[in-house]
Coordinates of C-alpha atoms and ligand atoms in Angstrom, one line a residue:
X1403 CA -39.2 -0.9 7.3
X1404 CA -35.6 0.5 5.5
X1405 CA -35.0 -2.6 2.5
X1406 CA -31.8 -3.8 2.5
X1407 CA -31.0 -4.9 -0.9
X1408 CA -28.5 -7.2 -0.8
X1409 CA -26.6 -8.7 2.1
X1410 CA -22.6 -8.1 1.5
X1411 CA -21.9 -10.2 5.0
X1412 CA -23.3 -12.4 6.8
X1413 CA -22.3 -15.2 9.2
X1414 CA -22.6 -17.1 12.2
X1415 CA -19.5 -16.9 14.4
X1416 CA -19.3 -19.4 17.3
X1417 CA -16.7 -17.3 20.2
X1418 CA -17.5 -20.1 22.1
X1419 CA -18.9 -24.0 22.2
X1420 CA -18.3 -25.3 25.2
X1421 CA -21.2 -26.3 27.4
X1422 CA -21.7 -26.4 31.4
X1423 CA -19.4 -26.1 34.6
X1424 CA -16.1 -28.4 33.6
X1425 CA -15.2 -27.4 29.7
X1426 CA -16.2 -23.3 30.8
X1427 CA -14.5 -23.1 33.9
X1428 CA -11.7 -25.1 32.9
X1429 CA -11.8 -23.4 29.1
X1430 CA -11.2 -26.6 27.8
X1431 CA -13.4 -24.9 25.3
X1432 CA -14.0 -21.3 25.2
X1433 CA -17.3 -19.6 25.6
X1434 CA -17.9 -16.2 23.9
X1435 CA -21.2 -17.5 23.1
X1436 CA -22.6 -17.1 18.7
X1437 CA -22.2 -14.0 17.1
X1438 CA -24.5 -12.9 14.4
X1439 CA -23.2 -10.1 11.7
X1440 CA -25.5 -8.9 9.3
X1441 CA -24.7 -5.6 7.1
X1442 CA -22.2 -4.8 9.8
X1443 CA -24.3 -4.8 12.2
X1444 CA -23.8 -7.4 15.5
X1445 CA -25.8 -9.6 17.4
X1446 CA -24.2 -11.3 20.3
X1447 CA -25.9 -14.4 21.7
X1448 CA -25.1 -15.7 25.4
X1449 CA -21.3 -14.0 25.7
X1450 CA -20.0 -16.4 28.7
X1451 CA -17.0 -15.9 30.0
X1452 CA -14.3 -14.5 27.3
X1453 CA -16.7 -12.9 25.3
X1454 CA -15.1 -9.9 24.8
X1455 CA -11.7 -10.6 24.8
X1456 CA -12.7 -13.3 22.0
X1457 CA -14.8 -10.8 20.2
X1458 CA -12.0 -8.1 19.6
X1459 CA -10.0 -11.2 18.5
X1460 CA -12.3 -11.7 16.0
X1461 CA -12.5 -8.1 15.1
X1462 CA -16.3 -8.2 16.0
X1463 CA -16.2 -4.9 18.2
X1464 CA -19.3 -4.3 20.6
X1465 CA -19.6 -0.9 19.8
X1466 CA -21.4 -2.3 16.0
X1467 CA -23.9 -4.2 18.4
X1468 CA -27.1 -4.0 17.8
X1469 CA -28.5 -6.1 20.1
X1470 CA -27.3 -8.9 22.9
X1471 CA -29.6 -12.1 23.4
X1472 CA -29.4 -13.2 26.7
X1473 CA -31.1 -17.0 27.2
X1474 CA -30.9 -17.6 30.3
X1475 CA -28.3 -16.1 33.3
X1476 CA -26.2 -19.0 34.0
X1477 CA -22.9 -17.8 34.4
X1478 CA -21.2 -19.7 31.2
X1479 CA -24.0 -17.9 29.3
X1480 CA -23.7 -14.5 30.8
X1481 CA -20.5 -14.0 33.1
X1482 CA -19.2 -11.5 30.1
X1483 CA -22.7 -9.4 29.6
X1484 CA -21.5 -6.7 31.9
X1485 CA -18.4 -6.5 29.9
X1486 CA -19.5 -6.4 26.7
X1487 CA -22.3 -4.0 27.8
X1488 CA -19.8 -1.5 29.0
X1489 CA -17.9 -1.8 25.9
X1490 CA -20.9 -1.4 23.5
X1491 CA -21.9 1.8 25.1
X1492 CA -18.4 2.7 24.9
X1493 CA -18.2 3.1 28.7
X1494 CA -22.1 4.2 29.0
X1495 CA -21.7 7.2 27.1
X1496 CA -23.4 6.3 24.3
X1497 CA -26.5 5.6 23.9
X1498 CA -26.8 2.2 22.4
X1499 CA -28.2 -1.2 21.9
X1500 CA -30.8 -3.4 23.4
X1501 CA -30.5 -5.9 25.6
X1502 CA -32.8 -8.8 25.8
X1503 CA -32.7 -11.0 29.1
X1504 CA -35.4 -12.9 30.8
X1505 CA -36.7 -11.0 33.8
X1506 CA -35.1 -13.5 36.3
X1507 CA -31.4 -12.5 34.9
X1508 CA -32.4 -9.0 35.4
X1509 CA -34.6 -8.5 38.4
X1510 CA -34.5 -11.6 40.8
X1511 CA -30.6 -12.3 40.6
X1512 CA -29.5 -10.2 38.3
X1513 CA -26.3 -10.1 36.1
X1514 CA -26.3 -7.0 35.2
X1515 CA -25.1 -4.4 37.2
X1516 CA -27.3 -1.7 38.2
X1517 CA -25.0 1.0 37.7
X1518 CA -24.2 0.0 34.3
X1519 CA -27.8 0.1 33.3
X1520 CA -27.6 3.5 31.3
X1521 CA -27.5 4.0 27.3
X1522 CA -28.9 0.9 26.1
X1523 CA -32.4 -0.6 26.4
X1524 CA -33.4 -4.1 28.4
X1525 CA -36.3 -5.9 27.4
X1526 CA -37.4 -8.8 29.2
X1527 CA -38.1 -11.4 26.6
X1528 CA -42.3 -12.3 26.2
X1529 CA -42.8 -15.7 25.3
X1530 CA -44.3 -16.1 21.7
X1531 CA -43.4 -12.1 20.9
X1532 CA -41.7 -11.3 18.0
X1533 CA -39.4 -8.0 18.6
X1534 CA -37.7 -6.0 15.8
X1535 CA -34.0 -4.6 15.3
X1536 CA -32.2 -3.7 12.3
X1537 CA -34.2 -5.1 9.8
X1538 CA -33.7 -8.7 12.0
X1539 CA -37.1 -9.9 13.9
X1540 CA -36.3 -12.2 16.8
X1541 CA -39.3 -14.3 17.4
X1542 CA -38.8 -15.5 20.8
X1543 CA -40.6 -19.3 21.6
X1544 CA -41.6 -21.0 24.2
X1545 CA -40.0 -20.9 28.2
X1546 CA -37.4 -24.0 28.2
X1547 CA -37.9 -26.5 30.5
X1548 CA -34.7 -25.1 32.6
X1549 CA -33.5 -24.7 36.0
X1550 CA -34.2 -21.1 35.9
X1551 CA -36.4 -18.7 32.8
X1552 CA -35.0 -20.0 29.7
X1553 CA -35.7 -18.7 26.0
X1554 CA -34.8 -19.1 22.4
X1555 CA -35.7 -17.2 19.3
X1556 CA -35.8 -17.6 15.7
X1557 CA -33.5 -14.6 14.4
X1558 CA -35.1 -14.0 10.5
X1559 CA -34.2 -11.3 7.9
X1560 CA -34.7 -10.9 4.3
X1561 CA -34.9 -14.6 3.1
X1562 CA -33.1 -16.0 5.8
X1563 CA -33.6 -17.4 9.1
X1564 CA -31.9 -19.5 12.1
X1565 CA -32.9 -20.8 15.6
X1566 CA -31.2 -21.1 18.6
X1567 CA -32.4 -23.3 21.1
X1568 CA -30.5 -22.9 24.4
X1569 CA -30.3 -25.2 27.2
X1570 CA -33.9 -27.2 28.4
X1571 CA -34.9 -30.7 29.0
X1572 CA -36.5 -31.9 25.9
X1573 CA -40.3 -31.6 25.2
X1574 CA -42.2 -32.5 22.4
X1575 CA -42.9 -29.1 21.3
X1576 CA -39.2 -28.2 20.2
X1577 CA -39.3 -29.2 16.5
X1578 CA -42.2 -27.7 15.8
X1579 CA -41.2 -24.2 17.8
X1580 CA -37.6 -24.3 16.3
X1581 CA -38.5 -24.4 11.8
X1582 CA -35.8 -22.2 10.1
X1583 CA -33.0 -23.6 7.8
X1584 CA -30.1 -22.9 10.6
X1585 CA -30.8 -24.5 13.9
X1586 CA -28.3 -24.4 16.4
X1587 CA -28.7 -26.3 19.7
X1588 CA -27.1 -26.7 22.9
X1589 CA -26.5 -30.1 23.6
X1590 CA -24.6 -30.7 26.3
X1591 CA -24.6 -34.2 27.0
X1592 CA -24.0 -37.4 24.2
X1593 CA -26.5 -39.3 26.3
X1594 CA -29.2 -38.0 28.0
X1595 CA -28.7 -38.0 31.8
X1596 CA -31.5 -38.3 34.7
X1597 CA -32.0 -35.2 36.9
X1598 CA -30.3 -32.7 34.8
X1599 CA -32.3 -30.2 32.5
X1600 CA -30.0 -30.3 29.3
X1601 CA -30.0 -31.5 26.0
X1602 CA -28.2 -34.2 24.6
X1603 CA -27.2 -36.1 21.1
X1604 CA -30.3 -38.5 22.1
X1605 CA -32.6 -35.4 21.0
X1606 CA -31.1 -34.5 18.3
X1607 CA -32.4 -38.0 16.7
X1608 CA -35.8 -37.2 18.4
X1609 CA -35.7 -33.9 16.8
X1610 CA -35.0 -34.8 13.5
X1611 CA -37.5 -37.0 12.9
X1612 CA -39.9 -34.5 12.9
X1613 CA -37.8 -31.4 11.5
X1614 CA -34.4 -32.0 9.2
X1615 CA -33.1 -28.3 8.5
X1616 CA -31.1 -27.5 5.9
X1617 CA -28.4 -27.3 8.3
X1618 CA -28.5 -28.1 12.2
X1619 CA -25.4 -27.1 14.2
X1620 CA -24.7 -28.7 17.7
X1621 CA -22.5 -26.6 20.1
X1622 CA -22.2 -26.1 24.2
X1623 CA -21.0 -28.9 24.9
X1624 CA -20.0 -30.8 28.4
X1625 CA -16.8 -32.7 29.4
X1626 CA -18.5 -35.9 28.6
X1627 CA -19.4 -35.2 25.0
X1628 CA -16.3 -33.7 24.9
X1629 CA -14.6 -37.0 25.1
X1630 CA -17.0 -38.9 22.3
X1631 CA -15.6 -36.6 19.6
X1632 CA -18.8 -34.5 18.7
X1633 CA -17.5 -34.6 15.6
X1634 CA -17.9 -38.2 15.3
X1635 CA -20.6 -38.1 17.1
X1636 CA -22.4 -35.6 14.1
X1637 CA -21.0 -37.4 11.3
X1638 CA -23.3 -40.7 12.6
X1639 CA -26.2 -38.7 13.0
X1640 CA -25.9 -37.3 9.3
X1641 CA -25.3 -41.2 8.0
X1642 CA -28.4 -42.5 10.3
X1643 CA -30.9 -39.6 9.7
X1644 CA -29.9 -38.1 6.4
X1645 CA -30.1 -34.4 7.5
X1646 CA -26.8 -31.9 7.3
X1647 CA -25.8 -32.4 11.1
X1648 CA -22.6 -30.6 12.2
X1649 CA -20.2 -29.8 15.6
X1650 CA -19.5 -26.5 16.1
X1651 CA -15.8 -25.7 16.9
X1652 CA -14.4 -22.5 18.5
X1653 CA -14.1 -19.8 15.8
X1654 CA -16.2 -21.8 13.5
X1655 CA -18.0 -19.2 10.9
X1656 CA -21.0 -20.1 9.0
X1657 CA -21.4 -18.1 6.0
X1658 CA -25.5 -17.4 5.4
Ligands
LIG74 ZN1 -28.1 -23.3 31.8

């Protein structure tokens, strides 16, 4: 494995934190997904619709991507992957990147096109498999509890780590799955709501309880949390649990 020796940048960039069908298809928040930059290098995580044009308005150009992470193939999670795939392989004509999709957003309804599979590499994620690019191993966790196959990962490198859990019902496994001193997760709902498989400010109590990270960063959310102020809303979860809870915002940046 090349050593780095010291990390001259490295941030988080939310493109995007708005959650489900209303706030992304009304852009009432945007939806470019998280960006990861390490060394120059680029990870783009879940680039929904706007990805790209948000991206190059950021200065965060596909063609430094090392690798996309695609959770699951919802459309406000992967309506730009086709986009930004094109653009990393600088029209397919060089050979770059990898791709990492569940097999469902690839084979059984796919979104991505099958003429633009050339010059970059798809990997169906493996539960419980750790992969390897760039000096950054993505240990991918257990299948969400979704409406269609869901993963996360823990992204690690050097001393570093942070986890990304994507959209799932709750289940009693996530805090122990999800240990780094980043989380991110994708709560969509303030209040947990019967019948649909999401997350909610509910869980993040439930979660903390068991694992307080360093930092925890909610993001994706829904009209209805939307309108509770998740700022608010994470500023009472910090008083009542005692744990570094934060909303994301579009364009936030996380230094590492
Ligand atoms: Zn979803």
């Amino acid at each position: 494995m090349a050593k780095i020796n010291t990390i001259n940048d490295c941030q988080l960039i939310f493109l995007g934190t708005g959650g489900g069908r209303f706030t992304v298809f009304n852009q009432i928040r945007k939806s470019g997904g998280i960006w990861f930059k390490l060394n120059g290098k680029l990870f783009a995580i879940d680039p929904g619709p706007g990805a790209l044009v948000e991206a190059i308005k950021h200065k965060l150009y596909p063609s430094k991507l090392a690798a996309i992470f695609l959770s699951h193939r919802h459309l406000d999670h992967s309506a730009d992957m086709n986009a930004i795939i094109e653009s990393m392989t600088e029209g397919g004509h060089k050979k770059r990147g990898i791709v990492f999709a569940p097999r469902e957003a690839t084979e059984e309804d796919p979104v991505i096109l099958r003429y633009n599979r050339k010059n970059f590499e798809i990997v169906n994620q493996t539960e419980f498999h750790t992969y390897e690019v760039n000096n950054v191993r993505i240990g991918v966790k257990a299948k969400h509890m979704h409406t269609t196959e869901t993963y996360g990962a823990i992204f690690s490198f050097q001393y570093h780590n942070f986890a990304f859990i994507p959209d799932t019902l709750y289940f009693d496994d996530l805090p122990e799955l999800y240990r780094a001193d980043i989380v991110i997760m994708n709560t969509v709902f303030c209040h947990e709501r019967q019948g649909f498989m999401h997350l909610s400010s509910d869980d993040v109590y439930k979660f903390l309880e068991k694992n307080c990270p360093k930092k925890f960063i909610m993001t994706h959310f829904g009209l209805s949390f939307l309108k509770e102020k998740p700022w608010e809303v994470a500023k009472k979860i910090s008083d009542e649990t005692g744990c570094n809870v934060i909303a994301a915002y579009d364009g936030m940046v996380v230094d590492i």
